[in-house]
Tab-separated table of C-alpha atoms in Angstrom:
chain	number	residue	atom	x	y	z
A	1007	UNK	CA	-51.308	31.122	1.679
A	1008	UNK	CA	-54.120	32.628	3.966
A	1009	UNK	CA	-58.002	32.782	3.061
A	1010	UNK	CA	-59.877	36.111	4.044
A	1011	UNK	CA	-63.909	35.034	4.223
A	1012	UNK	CA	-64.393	38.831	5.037
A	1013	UNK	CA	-63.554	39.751	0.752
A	1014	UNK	CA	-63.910	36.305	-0.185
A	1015	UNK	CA	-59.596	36.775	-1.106
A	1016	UNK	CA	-57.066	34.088	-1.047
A	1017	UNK	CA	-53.539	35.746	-0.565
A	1018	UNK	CA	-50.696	33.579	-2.177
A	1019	UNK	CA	-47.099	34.416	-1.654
A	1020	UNK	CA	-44.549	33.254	-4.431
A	1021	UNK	CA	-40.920	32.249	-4.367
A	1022	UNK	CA	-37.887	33.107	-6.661
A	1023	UNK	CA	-37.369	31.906	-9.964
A	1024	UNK	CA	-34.248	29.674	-11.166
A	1025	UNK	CA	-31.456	30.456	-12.049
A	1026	UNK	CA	-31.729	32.815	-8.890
A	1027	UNK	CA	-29.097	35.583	-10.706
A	1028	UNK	CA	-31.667	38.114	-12.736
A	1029	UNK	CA	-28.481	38.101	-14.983
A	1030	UNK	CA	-29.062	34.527	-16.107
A	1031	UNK	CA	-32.562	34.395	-15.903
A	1032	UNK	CA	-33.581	37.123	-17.529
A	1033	UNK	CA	-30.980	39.271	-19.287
A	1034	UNK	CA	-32.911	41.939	-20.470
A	1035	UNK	CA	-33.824	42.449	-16.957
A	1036	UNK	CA	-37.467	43.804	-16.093
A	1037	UNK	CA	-39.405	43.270	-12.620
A	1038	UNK	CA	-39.867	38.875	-13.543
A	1039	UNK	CA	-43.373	39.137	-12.254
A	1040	UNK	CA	-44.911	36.995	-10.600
A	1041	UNK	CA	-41.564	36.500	-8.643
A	1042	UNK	CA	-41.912	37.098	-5.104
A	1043	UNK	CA	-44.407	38.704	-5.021
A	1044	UNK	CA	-48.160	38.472	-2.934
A	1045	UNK	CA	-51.015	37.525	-5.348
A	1046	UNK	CA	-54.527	38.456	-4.504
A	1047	UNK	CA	-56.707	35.509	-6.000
A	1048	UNK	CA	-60.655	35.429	-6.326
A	1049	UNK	CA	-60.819	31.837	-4.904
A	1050	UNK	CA	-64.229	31.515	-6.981
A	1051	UNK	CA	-63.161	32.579	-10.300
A	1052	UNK	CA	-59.575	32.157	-10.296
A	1053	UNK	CA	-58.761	35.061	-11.294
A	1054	UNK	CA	-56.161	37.400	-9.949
A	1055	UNK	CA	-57.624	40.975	-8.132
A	1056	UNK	CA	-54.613	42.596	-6.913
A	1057	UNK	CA	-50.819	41.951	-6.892
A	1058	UNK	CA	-47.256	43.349	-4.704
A	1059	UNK	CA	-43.861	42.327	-5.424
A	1060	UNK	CA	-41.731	42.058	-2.520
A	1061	UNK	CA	-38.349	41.922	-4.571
A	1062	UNK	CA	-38.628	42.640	-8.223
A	1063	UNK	CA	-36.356	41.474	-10.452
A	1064	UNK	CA	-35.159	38.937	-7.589
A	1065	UNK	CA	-31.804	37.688	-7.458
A	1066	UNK	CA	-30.963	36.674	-3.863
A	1067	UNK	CA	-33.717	34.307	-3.296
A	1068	UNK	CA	-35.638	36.712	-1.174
A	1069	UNK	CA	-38.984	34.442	-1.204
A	1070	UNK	CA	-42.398	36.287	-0.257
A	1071	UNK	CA	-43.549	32.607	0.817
A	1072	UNK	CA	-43.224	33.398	4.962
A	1073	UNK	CA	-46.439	33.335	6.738
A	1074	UNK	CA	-49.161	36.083	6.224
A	1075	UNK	CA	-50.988	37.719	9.360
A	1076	UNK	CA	-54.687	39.132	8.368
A	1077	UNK	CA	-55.994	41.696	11.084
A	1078	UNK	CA	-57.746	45.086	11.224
A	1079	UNK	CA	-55.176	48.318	12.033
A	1080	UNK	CA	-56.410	51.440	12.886
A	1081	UNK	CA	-53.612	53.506	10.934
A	1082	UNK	CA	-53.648	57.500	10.868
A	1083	UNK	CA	-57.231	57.499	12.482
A	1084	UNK	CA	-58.478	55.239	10.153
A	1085	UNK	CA	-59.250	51.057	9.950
A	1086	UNK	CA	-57.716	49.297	7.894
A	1087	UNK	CA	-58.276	45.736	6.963
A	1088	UNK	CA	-54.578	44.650	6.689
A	1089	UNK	CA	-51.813	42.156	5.713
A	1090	UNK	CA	-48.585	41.820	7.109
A	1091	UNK	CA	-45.937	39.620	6.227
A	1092	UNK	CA	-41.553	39.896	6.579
A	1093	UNK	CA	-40.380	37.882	4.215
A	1094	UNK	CA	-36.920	37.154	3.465
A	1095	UNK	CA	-36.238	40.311	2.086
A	1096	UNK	CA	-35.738	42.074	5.608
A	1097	UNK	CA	-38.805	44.542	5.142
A	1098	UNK	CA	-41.806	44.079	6.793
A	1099	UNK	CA	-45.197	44.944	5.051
A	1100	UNK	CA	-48.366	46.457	6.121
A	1101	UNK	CA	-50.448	46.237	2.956
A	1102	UNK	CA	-54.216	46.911	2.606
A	1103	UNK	CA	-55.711	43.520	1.520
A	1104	UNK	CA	-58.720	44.694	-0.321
A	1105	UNK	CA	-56.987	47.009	-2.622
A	1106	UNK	CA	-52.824	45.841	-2.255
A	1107	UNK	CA	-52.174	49.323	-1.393
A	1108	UNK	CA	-48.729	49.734	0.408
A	1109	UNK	CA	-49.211	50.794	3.919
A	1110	UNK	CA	-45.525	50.803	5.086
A	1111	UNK	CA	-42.370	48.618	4.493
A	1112	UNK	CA	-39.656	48.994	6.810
A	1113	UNK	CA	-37.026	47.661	7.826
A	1114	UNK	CA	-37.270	44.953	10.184
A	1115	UNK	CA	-33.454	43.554	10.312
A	1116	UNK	CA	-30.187	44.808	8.607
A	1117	UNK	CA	-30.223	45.147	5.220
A	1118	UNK	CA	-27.888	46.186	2.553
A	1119	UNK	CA	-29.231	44.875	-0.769
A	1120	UNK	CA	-31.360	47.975	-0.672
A	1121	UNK	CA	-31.646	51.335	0.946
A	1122	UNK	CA	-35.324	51.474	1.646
A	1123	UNK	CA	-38.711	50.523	-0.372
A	1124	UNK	CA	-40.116	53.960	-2.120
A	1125	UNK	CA	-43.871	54.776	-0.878
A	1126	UNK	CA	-44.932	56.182	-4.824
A	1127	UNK	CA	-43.785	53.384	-6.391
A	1128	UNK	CA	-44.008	50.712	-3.896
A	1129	UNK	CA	-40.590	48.986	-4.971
A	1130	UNK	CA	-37.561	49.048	-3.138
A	1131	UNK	CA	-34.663	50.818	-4.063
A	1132	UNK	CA	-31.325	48.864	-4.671
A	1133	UNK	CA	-28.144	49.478	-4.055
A	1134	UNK	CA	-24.701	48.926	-5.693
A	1135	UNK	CA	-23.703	46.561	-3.314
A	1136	UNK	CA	-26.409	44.285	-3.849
A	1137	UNK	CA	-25.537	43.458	-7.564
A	1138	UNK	CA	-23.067	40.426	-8.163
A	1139	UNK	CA	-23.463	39.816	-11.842
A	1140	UNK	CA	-19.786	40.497	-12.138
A	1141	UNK	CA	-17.691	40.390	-9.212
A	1142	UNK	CA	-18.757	38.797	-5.503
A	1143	UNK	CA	-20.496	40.792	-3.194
A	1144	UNK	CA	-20.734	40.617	0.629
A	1145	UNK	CA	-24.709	40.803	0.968
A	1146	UNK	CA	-27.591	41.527	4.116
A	1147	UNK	CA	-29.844	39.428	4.513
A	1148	UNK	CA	-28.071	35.533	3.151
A	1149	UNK	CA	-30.386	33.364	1.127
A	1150	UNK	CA	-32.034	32.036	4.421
A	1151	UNK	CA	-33.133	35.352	4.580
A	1152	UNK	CA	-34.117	37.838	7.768
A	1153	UNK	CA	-37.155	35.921	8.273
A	1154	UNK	CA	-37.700	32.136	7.365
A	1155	UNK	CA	-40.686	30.050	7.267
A	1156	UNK	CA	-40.821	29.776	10.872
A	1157	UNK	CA	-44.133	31.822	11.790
A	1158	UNK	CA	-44.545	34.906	13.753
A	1159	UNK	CA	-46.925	35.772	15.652
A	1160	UNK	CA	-49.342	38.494	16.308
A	1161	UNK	CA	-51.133	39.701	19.310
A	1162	UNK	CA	-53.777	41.879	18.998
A	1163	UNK	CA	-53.865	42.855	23.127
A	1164	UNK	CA	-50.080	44.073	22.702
A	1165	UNK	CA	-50.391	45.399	19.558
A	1166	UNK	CA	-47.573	43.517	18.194
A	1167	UNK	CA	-45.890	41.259	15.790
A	1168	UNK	CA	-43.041	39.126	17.423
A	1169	UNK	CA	-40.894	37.872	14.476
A	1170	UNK	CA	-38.093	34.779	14.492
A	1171	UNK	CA	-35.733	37.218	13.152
A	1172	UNK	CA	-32.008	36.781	11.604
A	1173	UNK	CA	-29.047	38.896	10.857
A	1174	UNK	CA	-26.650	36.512	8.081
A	1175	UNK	CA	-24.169	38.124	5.718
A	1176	UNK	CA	-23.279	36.157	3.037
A	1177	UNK	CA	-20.936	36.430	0.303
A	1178	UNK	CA	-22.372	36.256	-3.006
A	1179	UNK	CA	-21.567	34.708	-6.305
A	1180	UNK	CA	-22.226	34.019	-9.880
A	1181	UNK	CA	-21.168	30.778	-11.415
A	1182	UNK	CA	-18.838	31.311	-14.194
A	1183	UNK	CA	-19.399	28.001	-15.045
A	1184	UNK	CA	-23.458	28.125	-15.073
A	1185	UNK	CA	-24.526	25.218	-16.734
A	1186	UNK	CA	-28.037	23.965	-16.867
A	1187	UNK	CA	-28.839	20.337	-15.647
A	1188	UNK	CA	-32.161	19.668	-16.121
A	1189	UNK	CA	-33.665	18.331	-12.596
A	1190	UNK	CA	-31.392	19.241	-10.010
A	1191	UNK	CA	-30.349	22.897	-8.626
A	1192	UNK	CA	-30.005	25.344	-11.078
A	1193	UNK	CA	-29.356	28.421	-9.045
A	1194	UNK	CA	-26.701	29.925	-11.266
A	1195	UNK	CA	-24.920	31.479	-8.115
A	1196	UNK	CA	-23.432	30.336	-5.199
A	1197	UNK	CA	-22.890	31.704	-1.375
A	1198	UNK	CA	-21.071	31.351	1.411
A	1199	UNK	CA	-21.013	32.965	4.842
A	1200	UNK	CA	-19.283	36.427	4.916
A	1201	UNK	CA	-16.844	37.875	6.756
A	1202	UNK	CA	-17.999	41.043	8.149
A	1203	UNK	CA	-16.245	43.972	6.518
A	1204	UNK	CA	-16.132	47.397	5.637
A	1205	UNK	CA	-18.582	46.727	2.740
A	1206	UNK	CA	-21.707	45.804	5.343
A	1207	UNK	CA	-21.272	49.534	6.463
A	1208	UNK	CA	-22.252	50.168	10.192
A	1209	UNK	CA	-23.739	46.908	10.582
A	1210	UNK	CA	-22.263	45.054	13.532
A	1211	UNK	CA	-20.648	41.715	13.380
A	1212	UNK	CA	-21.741	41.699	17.085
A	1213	UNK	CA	-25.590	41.352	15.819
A	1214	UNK	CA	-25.108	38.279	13.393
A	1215	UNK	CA	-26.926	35.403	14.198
A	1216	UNK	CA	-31.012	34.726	15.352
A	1217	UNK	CA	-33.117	37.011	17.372
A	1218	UNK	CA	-36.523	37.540	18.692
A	1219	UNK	CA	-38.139	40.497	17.147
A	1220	UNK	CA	-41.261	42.295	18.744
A	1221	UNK	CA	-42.511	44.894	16.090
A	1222	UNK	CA	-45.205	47.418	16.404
A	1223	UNK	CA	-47.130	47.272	12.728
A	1224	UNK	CA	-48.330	50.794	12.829
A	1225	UNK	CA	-45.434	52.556	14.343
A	1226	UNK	CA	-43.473	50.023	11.862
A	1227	UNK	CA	-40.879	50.191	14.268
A	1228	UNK	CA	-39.203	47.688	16.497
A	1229	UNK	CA	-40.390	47.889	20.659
A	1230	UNK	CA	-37.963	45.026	22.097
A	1231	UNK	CA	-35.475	42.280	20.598
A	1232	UNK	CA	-33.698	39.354	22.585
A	1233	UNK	CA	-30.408	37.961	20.642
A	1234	UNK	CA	-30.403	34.239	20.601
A	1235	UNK	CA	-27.152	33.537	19.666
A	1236	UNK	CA	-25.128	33.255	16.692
A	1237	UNK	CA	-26.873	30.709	14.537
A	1238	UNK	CA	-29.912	32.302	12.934
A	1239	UNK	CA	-32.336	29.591	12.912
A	1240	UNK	CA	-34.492	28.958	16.304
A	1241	UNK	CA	-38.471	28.127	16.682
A	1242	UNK	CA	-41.513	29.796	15.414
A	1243	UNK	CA	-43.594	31.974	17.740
A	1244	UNK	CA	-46.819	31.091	19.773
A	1245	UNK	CA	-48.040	34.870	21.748
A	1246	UNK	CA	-51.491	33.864	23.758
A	1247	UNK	CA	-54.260	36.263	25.737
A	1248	UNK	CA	-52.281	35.770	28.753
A	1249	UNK	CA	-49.489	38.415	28.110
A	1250	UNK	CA	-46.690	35.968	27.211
A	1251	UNK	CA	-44.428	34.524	23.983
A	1252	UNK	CA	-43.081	31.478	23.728
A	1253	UNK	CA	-40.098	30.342	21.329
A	1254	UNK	CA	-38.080	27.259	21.692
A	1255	UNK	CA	-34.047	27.520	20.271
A	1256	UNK	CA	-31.110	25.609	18.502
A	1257	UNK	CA	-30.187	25.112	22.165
A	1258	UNK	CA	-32.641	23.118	23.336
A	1259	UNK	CA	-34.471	25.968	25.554
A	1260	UNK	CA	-38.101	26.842	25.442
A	1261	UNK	CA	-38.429	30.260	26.657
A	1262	UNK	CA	-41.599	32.386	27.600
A	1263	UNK	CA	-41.492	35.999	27.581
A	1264	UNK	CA	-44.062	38.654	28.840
A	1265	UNK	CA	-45.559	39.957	25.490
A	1266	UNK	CA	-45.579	44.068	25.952
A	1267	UNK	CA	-42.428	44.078	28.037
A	1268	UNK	CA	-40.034	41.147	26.477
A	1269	UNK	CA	-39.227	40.535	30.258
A	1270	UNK	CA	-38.096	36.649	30.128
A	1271	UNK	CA	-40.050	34.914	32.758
A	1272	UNK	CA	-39.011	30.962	32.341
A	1273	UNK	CA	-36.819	28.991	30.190
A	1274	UNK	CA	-37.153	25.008	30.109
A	1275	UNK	CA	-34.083	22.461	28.698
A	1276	UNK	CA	-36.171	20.054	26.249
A	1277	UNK	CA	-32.697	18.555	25.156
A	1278	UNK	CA	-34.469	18.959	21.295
A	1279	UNK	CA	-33.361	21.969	18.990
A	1280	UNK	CA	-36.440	23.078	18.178
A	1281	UNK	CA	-37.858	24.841	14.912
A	1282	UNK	CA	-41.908	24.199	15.081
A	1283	UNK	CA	-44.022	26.933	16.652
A	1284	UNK	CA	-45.859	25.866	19.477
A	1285	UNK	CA	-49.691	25.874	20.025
A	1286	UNK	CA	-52.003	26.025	23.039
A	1287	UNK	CA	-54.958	24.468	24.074
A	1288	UNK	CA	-57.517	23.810	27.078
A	1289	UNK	CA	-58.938	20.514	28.435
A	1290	UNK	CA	-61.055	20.150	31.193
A	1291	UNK	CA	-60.042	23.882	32.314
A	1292	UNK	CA	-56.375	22.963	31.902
A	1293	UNK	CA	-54.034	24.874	29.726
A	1294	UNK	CA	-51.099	22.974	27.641
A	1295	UNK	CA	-48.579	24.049	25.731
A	1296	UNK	CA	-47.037	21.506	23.098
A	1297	UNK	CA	-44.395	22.034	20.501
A	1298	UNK	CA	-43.180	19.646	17.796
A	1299	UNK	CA	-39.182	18.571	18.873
A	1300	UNK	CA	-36.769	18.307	16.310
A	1301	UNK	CA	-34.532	19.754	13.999
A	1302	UNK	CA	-34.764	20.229	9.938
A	1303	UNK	CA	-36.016	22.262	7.219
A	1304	UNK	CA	-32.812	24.269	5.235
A	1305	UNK	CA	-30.266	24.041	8.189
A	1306	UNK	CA	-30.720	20.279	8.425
A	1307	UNK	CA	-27.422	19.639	6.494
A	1308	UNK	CA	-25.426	21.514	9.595
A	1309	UNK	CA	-25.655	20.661	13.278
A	1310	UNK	CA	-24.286	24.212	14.798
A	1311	UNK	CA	-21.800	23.814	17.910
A	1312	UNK	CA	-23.414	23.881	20.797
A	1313	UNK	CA	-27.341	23.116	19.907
A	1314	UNK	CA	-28.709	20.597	21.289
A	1315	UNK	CA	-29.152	17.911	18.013
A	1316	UNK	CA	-25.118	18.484	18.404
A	1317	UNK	CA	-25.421	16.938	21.881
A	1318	UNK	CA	-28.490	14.587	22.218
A	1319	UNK	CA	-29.362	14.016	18.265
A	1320	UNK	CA	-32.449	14.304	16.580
A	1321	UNK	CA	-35.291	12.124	17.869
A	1322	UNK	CA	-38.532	13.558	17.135
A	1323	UNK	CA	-40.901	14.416	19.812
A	1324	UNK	CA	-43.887	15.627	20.821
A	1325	UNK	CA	-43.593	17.735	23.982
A	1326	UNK	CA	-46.599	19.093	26.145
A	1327	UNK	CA	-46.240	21.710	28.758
A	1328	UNK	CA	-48.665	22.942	31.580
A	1329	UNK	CA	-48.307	25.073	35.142
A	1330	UNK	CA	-47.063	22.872	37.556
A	1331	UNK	CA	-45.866	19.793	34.656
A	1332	UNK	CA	-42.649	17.622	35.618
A	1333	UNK	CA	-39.177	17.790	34.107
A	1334	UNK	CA	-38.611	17.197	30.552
A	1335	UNK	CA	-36.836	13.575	29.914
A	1336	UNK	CA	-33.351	14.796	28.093
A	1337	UNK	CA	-32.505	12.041	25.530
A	1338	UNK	CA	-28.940	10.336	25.480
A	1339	UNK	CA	-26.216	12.096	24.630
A	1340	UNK	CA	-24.735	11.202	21.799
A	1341	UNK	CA	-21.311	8.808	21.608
A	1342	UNK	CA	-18.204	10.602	19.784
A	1343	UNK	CA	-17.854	9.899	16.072
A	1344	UNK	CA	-15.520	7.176	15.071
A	1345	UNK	CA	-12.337	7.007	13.011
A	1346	UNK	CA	-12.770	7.589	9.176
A	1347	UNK	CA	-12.914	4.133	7.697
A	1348	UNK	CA	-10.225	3.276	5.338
A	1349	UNK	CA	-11.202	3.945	1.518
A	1350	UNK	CA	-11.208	1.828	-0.978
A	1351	UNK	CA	-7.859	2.208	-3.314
A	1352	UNK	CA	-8.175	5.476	-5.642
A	1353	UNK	CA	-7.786	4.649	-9.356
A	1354	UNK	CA	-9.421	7.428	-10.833
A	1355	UNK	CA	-7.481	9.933	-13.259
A	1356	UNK	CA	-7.023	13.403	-12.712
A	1357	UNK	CA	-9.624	14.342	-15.575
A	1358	UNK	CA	-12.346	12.012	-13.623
A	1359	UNK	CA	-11.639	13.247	-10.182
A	1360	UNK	CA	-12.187	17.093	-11.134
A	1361	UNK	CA	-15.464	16.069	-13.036
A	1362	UNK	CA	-16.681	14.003	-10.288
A	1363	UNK	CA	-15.988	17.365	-8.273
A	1364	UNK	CA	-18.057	19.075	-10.351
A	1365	UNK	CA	-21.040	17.083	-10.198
A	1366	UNK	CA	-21.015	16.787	-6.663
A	1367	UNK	CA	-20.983	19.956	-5.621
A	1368	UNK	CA	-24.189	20.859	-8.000
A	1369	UNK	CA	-26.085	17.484	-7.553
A	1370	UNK	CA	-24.878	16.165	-4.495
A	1371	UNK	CA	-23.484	18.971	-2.414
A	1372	UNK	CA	-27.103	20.553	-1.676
A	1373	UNK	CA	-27.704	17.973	1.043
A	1374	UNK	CA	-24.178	16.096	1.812
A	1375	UNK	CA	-22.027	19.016	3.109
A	1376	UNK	CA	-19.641	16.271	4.669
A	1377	UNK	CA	-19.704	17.683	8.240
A	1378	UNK	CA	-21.710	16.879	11.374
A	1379	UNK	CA	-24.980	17.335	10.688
A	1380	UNK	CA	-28.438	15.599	9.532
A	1381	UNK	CA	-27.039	13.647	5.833
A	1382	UNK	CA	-24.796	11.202	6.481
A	1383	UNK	CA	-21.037	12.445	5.752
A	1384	UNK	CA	-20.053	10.449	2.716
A	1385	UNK	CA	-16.411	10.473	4.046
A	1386	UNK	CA	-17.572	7.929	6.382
A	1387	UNK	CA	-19.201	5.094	3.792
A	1388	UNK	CA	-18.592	1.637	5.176
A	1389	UNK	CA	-17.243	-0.578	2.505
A	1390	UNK	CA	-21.045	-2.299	1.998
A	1391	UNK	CA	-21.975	1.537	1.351
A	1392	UNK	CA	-19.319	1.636	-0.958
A	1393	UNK	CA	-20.054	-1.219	-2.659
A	1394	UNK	CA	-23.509	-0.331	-3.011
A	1395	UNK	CA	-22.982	2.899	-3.758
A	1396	UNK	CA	-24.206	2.845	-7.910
A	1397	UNK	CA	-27.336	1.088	-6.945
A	1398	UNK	CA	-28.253	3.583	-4.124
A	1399	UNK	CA	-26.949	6.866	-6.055
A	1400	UNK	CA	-28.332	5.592	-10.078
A	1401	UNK	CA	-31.374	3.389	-9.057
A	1402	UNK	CA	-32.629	4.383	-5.614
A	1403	UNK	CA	-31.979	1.453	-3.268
A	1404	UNK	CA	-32.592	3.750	-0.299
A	1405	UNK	CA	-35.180	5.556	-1.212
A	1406	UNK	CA	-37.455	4.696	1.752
A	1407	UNK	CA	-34.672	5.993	3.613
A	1408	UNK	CA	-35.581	9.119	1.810
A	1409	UNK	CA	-32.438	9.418	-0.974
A	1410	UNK	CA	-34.009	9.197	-4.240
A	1411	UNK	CA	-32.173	7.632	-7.337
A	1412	UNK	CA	-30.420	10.130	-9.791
A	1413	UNK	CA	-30.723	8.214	-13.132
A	1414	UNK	CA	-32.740	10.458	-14.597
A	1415	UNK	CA	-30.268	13.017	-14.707
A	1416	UNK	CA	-26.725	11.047	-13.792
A	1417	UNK	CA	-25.363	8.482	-15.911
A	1418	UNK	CA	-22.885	5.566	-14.806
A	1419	UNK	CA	-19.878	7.386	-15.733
A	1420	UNK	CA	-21.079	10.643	-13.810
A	1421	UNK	CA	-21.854	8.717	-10.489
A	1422	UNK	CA	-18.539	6.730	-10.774
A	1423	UNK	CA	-17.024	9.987	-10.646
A	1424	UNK	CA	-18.837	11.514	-8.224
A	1425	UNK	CA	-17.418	8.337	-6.348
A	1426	UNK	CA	-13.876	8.243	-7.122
A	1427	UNK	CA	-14.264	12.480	-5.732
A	1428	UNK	CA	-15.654	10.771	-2.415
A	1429	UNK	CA	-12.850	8.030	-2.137
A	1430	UNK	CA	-10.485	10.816	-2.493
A	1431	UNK	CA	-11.762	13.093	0.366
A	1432	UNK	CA	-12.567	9.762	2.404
A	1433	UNK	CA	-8.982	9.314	2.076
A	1434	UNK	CA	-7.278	12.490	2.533
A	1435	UNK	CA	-9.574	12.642	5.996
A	1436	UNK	CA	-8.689	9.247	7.128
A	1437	UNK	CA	-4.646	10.195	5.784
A	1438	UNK	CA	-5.179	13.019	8.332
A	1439	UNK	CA	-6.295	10.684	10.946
A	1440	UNK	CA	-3.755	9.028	11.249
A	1441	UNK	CA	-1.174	11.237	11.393
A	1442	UNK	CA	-2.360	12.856	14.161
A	1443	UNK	CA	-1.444	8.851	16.064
């Protein structure tokens, strides 16, 4: 959210609703307002003044809660006091923010839920592709979206927006086997990343993955782009008086760019991946640079090959920068991962095992993908972690660890299936282990 003191306004973007599938939701169908959507809000009163809807009738999670720029345009001779924002959607909006009027909406990154947003009505116009109420569809932009919450930035010297932009297909899905659970996810679909076919049209596998957007507002058109690789999430932006753009990546690097040309001018290893936005500031006629280090946020369940938390792990820092500063202290690398520890013996029946598959994937599976990344892979429970593993999953013993207690919405029998479903892929992983001796 963003406060305006010029018209006293305080601009709240929304998310999507749950289940995310319009087709579960709501049947009946209709625009589900307020879901993302920008709300206008008379901060004195409470009361709503205006209102735009990003994605009506949401279904792929397309959240209008990414940062929101306020500035003054001059558009078609005139000024304009304006918001912009590119949500996850993959159009970027120029609205005016004293009357929600619809400046221009373009797109900003490829997109195939929709085939552009209509100027008279202000709502974007969907396409077959992007409905998946009955079969699986191969989708532009993913659930993470063509912009996250990592900010942009705006420069008002350039002119531009520079946007931590993504390209992600993604297949998706409705659950035929939807079933409410009160407290945990209740998206109603699922997703996975999509091969790139004939369906995505012209798109270009090629241009998957994260890139650096700079986007003229009034033009609505793009002016340069740097590809960062093929993982989509990297650092928000920092863009400062002196002509220049800074962004640090998955990879570790902290790059600075000149602003109006894109021209890449240094790039420092921090040995961090990096999804903060930086900041500046001046002391004693000194100017810094300093960026939160570390990796999280939706991504945190996947370390990608080749980023840097991959390599040197995860340890928060706080890194400062200024002309002339030292080299940046790399942390340790990180020692190879061990052999799969031997499972405890599986008793379970067949009837347990597929339930405690079930529940794991829709209460557990959210955070424990079982792969290198930031949640510990339950394949590799020690046998105290076993043993402890009711106490820790039913009534919280790690909870200052950060994993909360279920109980509320698991009971005994549930979590000792969702266990026996663990031994069993513990075991199969360590029965592939040691094979391969």
């Amino acid at each position: 959210m963003v406060y305006d003191p010029d018209l006293n306004l305080l601009y709240v973007g929304t998310g999507n609703g749950s289940p995310w599938i319009q087709a579960e939701r709501s049947p009946g169908g209709g625009d589900n307002l307020f879901l993302s959507s920008i709300l206008a809000i008379n901060p004195d009163t409470g009361r709503l003044v205006w209102y735009y809807q990003t994605t009506p009738g949401d279904n792929w999670d397309y959240t209008a809660t990414q940062p929101i720029i306020l500035t003054d345009l001059t558009i078609e001779g005139k000024t304009r006091k304006v918001l912009m924002q590119a949500p996850k959607n993959g159009f970027f909006y120029v609205l005016d923010r004293a009357s929600g009027e619809l400046l221009s909406a373009e797109k900003y990154a490829a997109v195939t839920w929709a085939s552009h947003v209509d100027r008279a009505t202000g709502k974007p116009v969907a396409m077959a592709q992007s409905d998946y109420s009955k079969e699986q569809k191969l989708i532009l932009p993913s659930p993470a979206g063509a912009h996250n919450w990592q900010p942009m930035a705006y420069n008002p010297d350039t002119g531009l927006v520079y946007i931590p932009a993504m390209n992600d297909p993604a297949i998706y899905e409705r659950r035929k086997d939807f079933e409410f659970i009160k407290g945990i996810n209740n998206q109603g679909a699922h997703f996975s990343e999509g091969t790139i076919t004939s369906e995505i049209g012209d798109f270009d596998a090629g241009e998957a993955g994260g890139f650096l957007l700079a986007w003229d507002p009034v033009t609505a058109k793009p002016v340069w782009r740097h590809k960062l690789g093929d993982f989509i999430f990297h650092g928000g932006i920092l863009t400062t008086a002196g002509n220049i753009v800074v962004q640090a990546r998955d990879d570790g690097l902290l790059v600075v760019y000149e602003a109006d040309s894109g021209k890449v001018l240094q790039k420092i290893q921090t040995g961090s991946s990096i999804l903060a936005a930086p900041m500046t500031y001046r002391i004693d006629g000194v100017q810094y640079i300093a960026v939160m280090a570390g990796y999280g946020g939706g991504p945190f369940g996947y370390f990608p090959v080749g980023s840097a938390v991959e390599k040197y792990g995860n340890e928060g820092r706080l890194l400062a920068f200024k002309l002339g500063g030292g080299t940046v202290p790399l942390p340790d690398e990180l020692p190879p991962l061990g052999p799969i520890p031997k499972p405890p013996v599986l008793t379970a029946s067949a009837e347990t095992l597929a339930m405690g598959k079930k529940l794991f994937t829709k209460a557990c599976g959210e955070c424990h993908w079982n792969i290198n990344g930031g949640y510990p892979d339950l394949r590799r429970m020690s046998p105290e972690v076993h043993a402890a593993f009711k106490d820790i999953v039913l009534h919280g013993q790690r909870e200052p660890l950060g994993m909360a207690g279920f109980g509320d919405i698991l009971s005994e029998k549930q979590v000792e299936a969702i266990h026996s479903h663990l031994i069993k892929l513990a075991q199969e992983a360590y029965d592939g282990e040691q094979a391969k001796k």
